[in-house]
Short mmCIF file of C-alpha atoms in Angstrom, two decimals:
data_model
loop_
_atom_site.label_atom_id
_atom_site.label_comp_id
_atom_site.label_asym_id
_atom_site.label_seq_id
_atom_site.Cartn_x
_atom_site.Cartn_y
_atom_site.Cartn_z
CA UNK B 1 27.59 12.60 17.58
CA UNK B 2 26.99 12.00 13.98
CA UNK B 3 25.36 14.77 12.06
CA UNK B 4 22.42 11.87 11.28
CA UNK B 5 22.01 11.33 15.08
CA UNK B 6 21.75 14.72 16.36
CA UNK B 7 19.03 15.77 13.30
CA UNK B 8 17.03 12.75 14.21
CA UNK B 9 17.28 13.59 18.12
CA UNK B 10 16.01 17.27 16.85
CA UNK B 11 13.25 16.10 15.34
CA UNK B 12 12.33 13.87 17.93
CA UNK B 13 12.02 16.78 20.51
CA UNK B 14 11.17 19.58 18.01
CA UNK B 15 8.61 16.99 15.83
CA UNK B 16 9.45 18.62 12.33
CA UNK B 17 12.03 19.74 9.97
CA UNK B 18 9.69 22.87 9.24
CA UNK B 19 10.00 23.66 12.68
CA UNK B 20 6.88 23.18 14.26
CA UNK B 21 6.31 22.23 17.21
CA UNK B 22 5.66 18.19 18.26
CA UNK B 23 4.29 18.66 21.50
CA UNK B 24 0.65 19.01 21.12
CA UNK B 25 -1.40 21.56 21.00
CA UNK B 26 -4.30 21.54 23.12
CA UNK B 27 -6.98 22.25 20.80
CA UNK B 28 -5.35 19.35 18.99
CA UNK B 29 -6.10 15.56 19.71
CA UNK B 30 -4.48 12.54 18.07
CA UNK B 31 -6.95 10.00 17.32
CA UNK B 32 -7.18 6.66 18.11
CA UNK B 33 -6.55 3.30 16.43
CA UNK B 34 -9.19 0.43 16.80
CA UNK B 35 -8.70 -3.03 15.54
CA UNK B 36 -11.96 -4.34 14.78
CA UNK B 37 -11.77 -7.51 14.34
CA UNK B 38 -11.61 -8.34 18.47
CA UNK B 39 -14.57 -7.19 20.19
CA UNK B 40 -14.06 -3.22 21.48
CA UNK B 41 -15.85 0.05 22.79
CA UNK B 42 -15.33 0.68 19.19
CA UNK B 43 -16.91 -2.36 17.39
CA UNK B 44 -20.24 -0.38 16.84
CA UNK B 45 -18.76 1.89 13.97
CA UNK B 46 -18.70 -0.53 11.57
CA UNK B 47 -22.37 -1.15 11.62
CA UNK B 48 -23.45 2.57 12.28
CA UNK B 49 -20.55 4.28 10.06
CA UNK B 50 -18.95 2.19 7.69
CA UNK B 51 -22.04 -0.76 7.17
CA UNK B 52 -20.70 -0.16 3.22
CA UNK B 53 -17.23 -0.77 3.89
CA UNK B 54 -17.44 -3.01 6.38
CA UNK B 55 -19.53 -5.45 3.86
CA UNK B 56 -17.43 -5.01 1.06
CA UNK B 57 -13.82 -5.63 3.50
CA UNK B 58 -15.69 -8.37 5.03
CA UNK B 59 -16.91 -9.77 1.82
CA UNK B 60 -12.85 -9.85 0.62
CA UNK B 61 -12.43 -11.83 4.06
CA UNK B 62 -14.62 -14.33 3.10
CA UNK B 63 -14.80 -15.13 -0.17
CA UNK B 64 -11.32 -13.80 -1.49
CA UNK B 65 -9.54 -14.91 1.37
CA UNK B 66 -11.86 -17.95 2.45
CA UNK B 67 -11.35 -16.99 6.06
CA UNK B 68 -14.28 -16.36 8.87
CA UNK B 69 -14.83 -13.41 10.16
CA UNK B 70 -12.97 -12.70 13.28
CA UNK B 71 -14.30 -12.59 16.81
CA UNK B 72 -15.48 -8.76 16.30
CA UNK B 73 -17.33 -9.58 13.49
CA UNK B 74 -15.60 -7.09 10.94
CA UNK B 75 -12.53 -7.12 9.13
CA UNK B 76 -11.31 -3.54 9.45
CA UNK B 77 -9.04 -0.77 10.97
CA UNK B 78 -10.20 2.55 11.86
CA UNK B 79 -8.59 5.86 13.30
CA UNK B 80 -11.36 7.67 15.61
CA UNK B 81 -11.62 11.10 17.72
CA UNK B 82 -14.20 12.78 19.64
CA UNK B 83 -15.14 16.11 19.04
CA UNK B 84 -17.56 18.10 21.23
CA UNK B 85 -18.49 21.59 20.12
CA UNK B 86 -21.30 23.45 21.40
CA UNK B 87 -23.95 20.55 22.57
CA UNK B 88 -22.94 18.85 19.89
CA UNK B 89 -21.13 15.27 19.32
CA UNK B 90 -19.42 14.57 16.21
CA UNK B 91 -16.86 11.82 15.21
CA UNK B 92 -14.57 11.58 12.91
CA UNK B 93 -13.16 8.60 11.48
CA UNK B 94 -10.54 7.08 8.75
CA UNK B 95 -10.94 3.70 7.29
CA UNK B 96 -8.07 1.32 6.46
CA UNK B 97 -9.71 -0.41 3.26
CA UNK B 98 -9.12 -1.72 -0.21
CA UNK B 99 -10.10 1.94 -1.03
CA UNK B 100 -7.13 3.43 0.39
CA UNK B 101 -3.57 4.66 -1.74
CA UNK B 102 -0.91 2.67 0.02
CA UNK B 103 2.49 3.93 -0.49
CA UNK B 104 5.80 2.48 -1.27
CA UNK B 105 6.58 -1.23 -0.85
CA UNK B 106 10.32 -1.43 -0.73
CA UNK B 107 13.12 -2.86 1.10
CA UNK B 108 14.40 0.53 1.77
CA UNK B 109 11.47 2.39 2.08
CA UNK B 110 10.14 4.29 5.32
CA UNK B 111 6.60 4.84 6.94
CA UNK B 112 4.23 6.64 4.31
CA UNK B 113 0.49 7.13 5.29
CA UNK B 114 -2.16 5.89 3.23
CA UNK B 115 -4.22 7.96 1.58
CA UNK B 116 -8.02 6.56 2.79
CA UNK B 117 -12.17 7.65 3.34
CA UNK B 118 -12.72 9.61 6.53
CA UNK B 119 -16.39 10.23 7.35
CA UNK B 120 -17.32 12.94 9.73
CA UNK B 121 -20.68 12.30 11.47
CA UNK B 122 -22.76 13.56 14.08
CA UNK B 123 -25.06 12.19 16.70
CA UNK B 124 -28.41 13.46 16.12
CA UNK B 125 -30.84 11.83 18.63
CA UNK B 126 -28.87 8.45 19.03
CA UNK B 127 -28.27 7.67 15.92
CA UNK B 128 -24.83 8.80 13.94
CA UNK B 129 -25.37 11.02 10.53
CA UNK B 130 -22.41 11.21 7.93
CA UNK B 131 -22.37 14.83 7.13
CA UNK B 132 -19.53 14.58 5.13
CA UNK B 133 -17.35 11.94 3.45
CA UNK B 134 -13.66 12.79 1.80
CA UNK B 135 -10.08 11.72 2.14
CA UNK B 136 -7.41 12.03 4.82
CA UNK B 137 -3.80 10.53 5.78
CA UNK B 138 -4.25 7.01 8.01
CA UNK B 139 -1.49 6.67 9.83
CA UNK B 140 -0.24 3.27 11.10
CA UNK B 141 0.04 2.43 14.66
CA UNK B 142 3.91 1.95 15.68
CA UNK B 143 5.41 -0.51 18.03
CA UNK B 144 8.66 -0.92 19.77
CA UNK B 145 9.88 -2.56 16.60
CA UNK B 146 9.60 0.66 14.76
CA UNK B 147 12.44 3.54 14.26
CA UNK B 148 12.60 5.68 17.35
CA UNK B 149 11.88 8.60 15.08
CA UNK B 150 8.51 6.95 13.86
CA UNK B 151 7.26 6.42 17.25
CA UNK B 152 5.39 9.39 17.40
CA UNK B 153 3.53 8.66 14.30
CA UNK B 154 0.10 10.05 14.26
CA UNK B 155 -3.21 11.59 12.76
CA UNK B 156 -4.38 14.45 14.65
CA UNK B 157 -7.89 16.58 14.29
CA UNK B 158 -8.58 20.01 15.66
CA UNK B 159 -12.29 21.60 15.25
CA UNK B 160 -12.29 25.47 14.86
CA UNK B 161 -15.62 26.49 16.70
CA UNK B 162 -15.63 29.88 15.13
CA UNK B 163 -15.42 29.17 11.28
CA UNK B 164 -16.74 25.63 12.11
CA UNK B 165 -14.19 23.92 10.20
CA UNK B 166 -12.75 20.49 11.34
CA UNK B 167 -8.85 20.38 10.53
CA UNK B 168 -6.46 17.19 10.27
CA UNK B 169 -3.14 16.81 10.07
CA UNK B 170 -0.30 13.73 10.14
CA UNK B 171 2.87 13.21 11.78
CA UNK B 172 5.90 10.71 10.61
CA UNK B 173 9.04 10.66 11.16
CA UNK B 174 8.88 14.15 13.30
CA UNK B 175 7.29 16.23 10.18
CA UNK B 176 3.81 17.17 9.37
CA UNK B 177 3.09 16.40 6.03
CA UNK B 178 2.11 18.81 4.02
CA UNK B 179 -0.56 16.03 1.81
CA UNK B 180 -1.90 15.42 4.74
CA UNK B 181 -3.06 18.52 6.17
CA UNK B 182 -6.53 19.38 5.35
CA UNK B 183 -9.62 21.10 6.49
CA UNK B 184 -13.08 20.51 5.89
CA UNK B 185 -16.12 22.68 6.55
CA UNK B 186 -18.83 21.30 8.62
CA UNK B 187 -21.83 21.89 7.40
CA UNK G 1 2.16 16.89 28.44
CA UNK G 2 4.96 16.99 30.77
CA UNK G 3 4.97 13.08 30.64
CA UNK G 4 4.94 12.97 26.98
CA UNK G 5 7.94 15.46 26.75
CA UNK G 6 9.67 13.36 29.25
CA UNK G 7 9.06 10.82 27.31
CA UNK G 8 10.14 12.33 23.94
CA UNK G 9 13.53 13.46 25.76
CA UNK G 10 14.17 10.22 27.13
CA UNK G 11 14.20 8.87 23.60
CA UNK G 12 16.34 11.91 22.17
CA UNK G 13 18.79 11.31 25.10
CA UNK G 14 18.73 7.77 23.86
CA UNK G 15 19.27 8.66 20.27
CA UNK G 16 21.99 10.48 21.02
CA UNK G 17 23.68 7.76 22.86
CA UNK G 18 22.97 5.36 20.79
CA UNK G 19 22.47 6.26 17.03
CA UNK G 20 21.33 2.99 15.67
CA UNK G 21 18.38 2.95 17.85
CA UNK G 22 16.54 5.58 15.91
CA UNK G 23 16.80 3.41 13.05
CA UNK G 24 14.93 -0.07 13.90
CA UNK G 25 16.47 -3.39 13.18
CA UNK G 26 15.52 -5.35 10.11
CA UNK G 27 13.89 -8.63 11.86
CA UNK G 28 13.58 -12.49 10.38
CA UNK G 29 10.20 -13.86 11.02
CA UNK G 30 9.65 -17.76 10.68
CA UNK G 31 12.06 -19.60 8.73
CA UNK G 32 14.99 -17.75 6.37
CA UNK G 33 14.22 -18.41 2.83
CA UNK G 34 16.36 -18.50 -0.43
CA UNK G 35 13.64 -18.59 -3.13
CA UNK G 36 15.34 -18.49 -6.57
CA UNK G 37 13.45 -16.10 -9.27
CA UNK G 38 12.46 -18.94 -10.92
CA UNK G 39 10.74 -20.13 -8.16
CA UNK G 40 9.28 -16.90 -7.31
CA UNK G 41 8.27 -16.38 -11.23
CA UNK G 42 6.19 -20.09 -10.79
CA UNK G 43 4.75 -18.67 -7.97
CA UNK G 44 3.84 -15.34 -9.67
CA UNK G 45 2.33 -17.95 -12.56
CA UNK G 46 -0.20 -19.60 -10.40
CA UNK G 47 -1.03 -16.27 -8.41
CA UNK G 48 -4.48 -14.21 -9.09
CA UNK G 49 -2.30 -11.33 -11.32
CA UNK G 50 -3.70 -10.35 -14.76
CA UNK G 51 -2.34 -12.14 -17.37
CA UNK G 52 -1.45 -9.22 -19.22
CA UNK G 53 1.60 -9.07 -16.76
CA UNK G 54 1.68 -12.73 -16.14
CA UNK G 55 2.90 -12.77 -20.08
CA UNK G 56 5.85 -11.26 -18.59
CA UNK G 57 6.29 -13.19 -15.27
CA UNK G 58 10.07 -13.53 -15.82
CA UNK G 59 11.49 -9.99 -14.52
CA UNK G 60 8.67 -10.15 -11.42
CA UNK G 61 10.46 -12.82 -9.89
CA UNK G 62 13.39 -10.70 -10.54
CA UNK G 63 11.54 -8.08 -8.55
CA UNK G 64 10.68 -10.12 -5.89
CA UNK G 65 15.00 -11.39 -6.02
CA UNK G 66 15.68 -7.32 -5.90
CA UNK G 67 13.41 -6.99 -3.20
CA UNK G 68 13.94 -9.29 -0.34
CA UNK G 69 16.74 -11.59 -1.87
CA UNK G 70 14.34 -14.56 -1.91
CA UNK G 71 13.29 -14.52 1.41
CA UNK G 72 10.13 -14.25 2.59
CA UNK G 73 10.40 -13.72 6.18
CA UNK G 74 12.18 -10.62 5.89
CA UNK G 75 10.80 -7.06 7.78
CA UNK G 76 13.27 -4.02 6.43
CA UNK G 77 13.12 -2.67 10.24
CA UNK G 78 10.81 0.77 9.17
CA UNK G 79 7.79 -0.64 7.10
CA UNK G 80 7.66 -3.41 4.52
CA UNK G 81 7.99 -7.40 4.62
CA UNK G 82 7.88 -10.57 2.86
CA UNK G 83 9.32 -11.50 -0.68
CA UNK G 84 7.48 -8.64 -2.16
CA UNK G 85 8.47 -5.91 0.83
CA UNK G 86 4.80 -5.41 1.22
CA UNK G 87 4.21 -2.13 3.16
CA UNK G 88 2.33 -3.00 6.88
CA UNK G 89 -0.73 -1.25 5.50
CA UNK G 90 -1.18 -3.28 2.42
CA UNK G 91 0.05 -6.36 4.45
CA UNK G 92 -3.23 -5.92 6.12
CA UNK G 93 -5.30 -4.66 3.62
CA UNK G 94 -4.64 -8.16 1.28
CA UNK G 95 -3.42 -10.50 3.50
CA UNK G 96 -5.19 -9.15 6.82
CA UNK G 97 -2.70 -10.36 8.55
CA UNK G 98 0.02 -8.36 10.46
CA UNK G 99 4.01 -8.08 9.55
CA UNK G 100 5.01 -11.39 11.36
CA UNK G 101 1.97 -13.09 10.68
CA UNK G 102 2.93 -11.93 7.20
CA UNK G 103 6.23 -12.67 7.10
CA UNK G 104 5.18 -16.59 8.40
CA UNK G 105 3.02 -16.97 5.21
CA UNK G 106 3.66 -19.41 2.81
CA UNK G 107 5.19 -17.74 -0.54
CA UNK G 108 2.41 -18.67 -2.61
CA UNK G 109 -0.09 -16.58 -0.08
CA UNK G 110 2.47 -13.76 0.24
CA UNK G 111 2.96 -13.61 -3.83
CA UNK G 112 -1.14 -13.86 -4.34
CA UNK G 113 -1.57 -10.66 -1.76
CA UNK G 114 1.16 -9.01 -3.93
CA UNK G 115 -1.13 -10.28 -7.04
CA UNK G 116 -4.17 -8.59 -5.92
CA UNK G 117 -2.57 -5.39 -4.73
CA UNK G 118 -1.06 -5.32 -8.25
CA UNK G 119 -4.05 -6.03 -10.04
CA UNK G 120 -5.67 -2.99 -8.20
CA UNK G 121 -3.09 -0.83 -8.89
CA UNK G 122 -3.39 -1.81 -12.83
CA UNK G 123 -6.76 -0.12 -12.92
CA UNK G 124 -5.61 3.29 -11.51
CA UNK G 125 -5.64 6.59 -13.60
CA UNK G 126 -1.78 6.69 -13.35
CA UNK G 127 -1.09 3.17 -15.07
CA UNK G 128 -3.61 3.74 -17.33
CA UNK G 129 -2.28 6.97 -18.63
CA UNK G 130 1.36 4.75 -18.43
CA UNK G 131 0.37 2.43 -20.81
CA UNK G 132 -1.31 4.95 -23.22
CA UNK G 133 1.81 6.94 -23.48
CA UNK G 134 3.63 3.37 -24.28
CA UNK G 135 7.26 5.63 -23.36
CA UNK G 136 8.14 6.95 -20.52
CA UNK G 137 11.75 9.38 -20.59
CA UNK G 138 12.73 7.32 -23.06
CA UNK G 139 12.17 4.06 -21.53
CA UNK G 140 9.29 1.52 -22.83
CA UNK G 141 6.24 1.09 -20.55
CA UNK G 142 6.87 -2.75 -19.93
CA UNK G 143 5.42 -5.01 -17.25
CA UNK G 144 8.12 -4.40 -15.02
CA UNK G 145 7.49 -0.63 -15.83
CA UNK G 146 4.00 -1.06 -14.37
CA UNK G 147 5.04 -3.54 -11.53
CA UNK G 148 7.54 -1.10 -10.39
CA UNK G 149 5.08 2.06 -10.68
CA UNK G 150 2.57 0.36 -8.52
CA UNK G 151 5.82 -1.28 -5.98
CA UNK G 152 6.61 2.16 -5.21
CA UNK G 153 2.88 3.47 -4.51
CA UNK G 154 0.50 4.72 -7.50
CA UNK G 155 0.78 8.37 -5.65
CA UNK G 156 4.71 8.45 -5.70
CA UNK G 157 3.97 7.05 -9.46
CA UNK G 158 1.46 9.51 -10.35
CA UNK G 159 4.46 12.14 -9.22
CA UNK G 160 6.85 10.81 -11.38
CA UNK G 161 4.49 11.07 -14.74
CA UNK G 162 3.56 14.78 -13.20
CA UNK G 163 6.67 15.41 -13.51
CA UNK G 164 7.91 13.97 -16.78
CA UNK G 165 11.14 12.32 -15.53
CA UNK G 166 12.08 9.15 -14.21
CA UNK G 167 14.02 11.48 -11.92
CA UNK G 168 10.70 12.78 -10.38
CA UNK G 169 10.17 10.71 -8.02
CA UNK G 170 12.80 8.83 -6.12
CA UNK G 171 12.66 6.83 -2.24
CA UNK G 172 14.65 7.84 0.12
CA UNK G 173 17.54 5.65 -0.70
CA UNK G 174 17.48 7.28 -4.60
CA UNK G 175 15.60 4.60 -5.89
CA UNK G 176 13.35 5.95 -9.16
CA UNK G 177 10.43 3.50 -10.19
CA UNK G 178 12.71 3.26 -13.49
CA UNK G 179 15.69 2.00 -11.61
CA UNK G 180 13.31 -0.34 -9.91
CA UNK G 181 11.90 -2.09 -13.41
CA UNK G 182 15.30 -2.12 -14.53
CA UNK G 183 16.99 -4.01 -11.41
CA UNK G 184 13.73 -6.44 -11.79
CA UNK G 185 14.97 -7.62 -15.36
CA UNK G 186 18.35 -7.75 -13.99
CA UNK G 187 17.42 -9.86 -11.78
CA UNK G 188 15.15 -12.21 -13.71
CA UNK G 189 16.58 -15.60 -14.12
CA UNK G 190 18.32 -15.80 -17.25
CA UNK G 191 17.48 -18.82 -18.36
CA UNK G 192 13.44 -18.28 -16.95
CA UNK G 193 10.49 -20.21 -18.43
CA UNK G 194 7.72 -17.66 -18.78
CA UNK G 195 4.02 -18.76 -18.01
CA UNK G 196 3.28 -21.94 -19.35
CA UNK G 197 -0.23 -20.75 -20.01
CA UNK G 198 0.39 -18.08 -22.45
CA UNK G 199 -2.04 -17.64 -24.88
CA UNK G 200 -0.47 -19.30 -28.28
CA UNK G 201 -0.72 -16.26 -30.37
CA UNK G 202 1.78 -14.50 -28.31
CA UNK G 203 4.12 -17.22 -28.53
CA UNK G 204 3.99 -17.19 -32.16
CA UNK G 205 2.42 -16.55 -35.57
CA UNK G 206 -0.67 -18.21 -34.93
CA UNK G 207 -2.12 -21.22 -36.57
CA UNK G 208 0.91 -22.04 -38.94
CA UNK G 209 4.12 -23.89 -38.29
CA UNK G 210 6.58 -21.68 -37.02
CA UNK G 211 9.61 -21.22 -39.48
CA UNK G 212 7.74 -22.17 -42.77
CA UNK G 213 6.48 -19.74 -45.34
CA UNK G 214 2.62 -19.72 -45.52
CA UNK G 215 1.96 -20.91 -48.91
CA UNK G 216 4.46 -23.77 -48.46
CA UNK G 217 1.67 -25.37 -46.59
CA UNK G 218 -1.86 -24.29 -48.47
CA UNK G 219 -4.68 -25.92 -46.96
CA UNK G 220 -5.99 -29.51 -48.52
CA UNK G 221 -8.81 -29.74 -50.90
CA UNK G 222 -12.43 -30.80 -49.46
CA UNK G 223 -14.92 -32.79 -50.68
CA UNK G 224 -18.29 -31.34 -51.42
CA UNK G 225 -21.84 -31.65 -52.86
CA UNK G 226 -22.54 -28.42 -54.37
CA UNK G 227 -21.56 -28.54 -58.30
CA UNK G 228 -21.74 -25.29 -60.30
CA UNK G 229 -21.72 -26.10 -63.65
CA UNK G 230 -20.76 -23.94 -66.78
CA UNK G 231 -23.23 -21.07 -67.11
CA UNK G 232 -24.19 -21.39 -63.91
CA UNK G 233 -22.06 -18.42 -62.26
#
């Protein structure tokens, strides 16, 4: 087997050149990538969390682009997890926007994240709060068209009950990337 | 969790079997295109993209030649398609479209995405600080300069000037945003028409004839109805 081969089926199983581990931790959950513009469980975050966004992405739509809106009424992409600590709901959630750092666009690049606004919020008596608004790795979805090594690609969160501080992380290509791991105290 | 790792080993066995898989195939979506970089330059012309860079339209249709080979339906297998090799986030976030969908657009809609990407990337502290330092290691701070810095991501950019060196940042394939402005101008058309709507006093000296000395041509006498007479000054 090729030197190339046998890294790449190393990662795949071990996740990382640093050597940490790929299969998840249980305290750790990979979030989860909603299209918006089809109707969804998920359509209601762009009116309750991102109304900002979600104008100013829309307004590109329409008067940039001089397209409708789509059938779920919002032209964005958004990574989302669920995290329940102590009675409490929170979600957190990163935006695929105009206001996102894209990286490289070249014939021979590979998958980068973007660099995008995450919003954590909590429910407080049905109705969502943003406690606190920063920046965080989106990671695209992969398909079967993508490199067997990318497949795997993802953002993960993990909320520390103790020091109450919500940490994310991304995975590509099998390694955690160091510019994308982060923590962020909730207030 | 024992269904993922089942999963995950399945693919390694795979992998291991069968090298190329972990690398995925470049695909063709719609029709296979030839576009010359004149054509893509014209295209670049009529686009949304400042003007500042539009003065230099030329070596971006070299770019787009260096990065897709004039063809617009072209996915590089890992992340980037169309004439430009537009990454699949920035495919949606300009075209909101996907990679095929992408891919299928006409060159004028692919090269005004690219426009507007660009443009945004032109008002980012890293460009910015680009143009002010004119030089970069030794090498002038052109269009293609810029339209390579933002090609390659402002981040990876903003890297590069952190660093000092062209050398500072470079893709996995060794590719340094300086090797990427200087393959664009390569691959400009040699004999390329630049924007046709060029302002005329960067074409050439302004209001007089080009090629003639000044006061070879002094301006006519007028007629007038003020008289000053002796004295009178």
């Amino acid at each position: 087997m090729r030197p190339v081969g046998f890294g790449l089926v190393i990662a795949v199983l071990l996740g990382t050149a640093t050597g940490t581990a790929l299969a998840q931790n249980a305290e750790w959950a990979s979030m989860d990538f909603s299209d918006l513009t089809r109707p969804g469980p998920m359509s209601w975050i762009a009116g309750e969390i991102w109304p900002d966004v979600a104008a100013r992405e829309n307004d590109y739509l329409q008067k940039v682009l001089k397209r409708s809106l789509p059938a779920g009424g919002n032209s964005l992409r958004v990574l989302t997890a669920n995290v329940n600590s102590a009675g409490a709901s929170y979600i957190v959630s990163i935006v695929l926007s105009l206001d996102c750092e894209a990286g490289s666009n070249h014939n021979v690049a590979s998958v980068e994240p973007s660099i995008c606004s995450m919003r954590i919020s909590q429910n407080t008596q049905g109705r969502w709060v943003t406690l606190l608004t920063d920046r965080a790795c989106f990671v695209d979805p992969q398909d079967e068209a993508a490199p067997a090594a990318n497949r795997f690609d993802s953002a993960q969160v993990q909320f520390d009950e103790k020091r109450r501080v919500l940490n994310v992380r991304a995975n590509i290509g099998g390694i955690w990337l160091a510019t994308c791991t982060r923590s962020f105290p909730i207030p | 969790m024992l269904r993922a790792l089942l999963r995950r080993l399945a693919i390694a066995v795979l992998i291991a079997l069968f090298p190329s898989l972990a690398f995925a195939q470049r695909q063709q979506y719609c029709e296979r295109t030839n576009y010359s970089a004149q054509e893509i330059t014209n295209a670049v012309n009529a686009s949304p993209l400042r003007d500042e860079l539009k003065a230099t339209s030329c070596s971006l249709g070299g770019l787009g030649r260096f990065e897709s080979g004039g063809n617009k339906g072209v996915y590089n297998g890992s992340c980037c398609t169309g004439i430009f090799q537009l990454n699949n986030a920035n495919v949606w976030r300009y075209a909101r479209t996907d990679r095929e969908g992408f891919g299928c657009m006409s060159l004028q809609e692919q090269v005004d995405a690219w426009a507007r990407l660009t443009n945004d990337g032109y008002r980012t502290g890293v460009v910015r600080r680009l143009m002010e330092m004119g030089y970069f290691d030794g090498r002038r701070v052109d269009a293609s300069f810029i339209a390579a810095c933002i090609q390659l991501g402002v981040g990876n950019c903003q890297t590069m000037v952190n660093s000092g060196r062209c050398s500072g940042f470079a893709d996995s394939n060794g590719t340094t945003i300086c090797d990427m402005a200087r393959a664009a101008q390569a691959n400009a058309d040699p004999n390329c028409q630049n924007n046709p709507n060029t302002p005329a006093c960067e074409q050439g000296p302004g209001d007089f004839p080009p090629g003639q000395p000044v006061a070879a041509v002094p301006p006519a006498p007028a007629t007038t109805d003020i008289m000053v007479g002796l004295g009178e000054v």
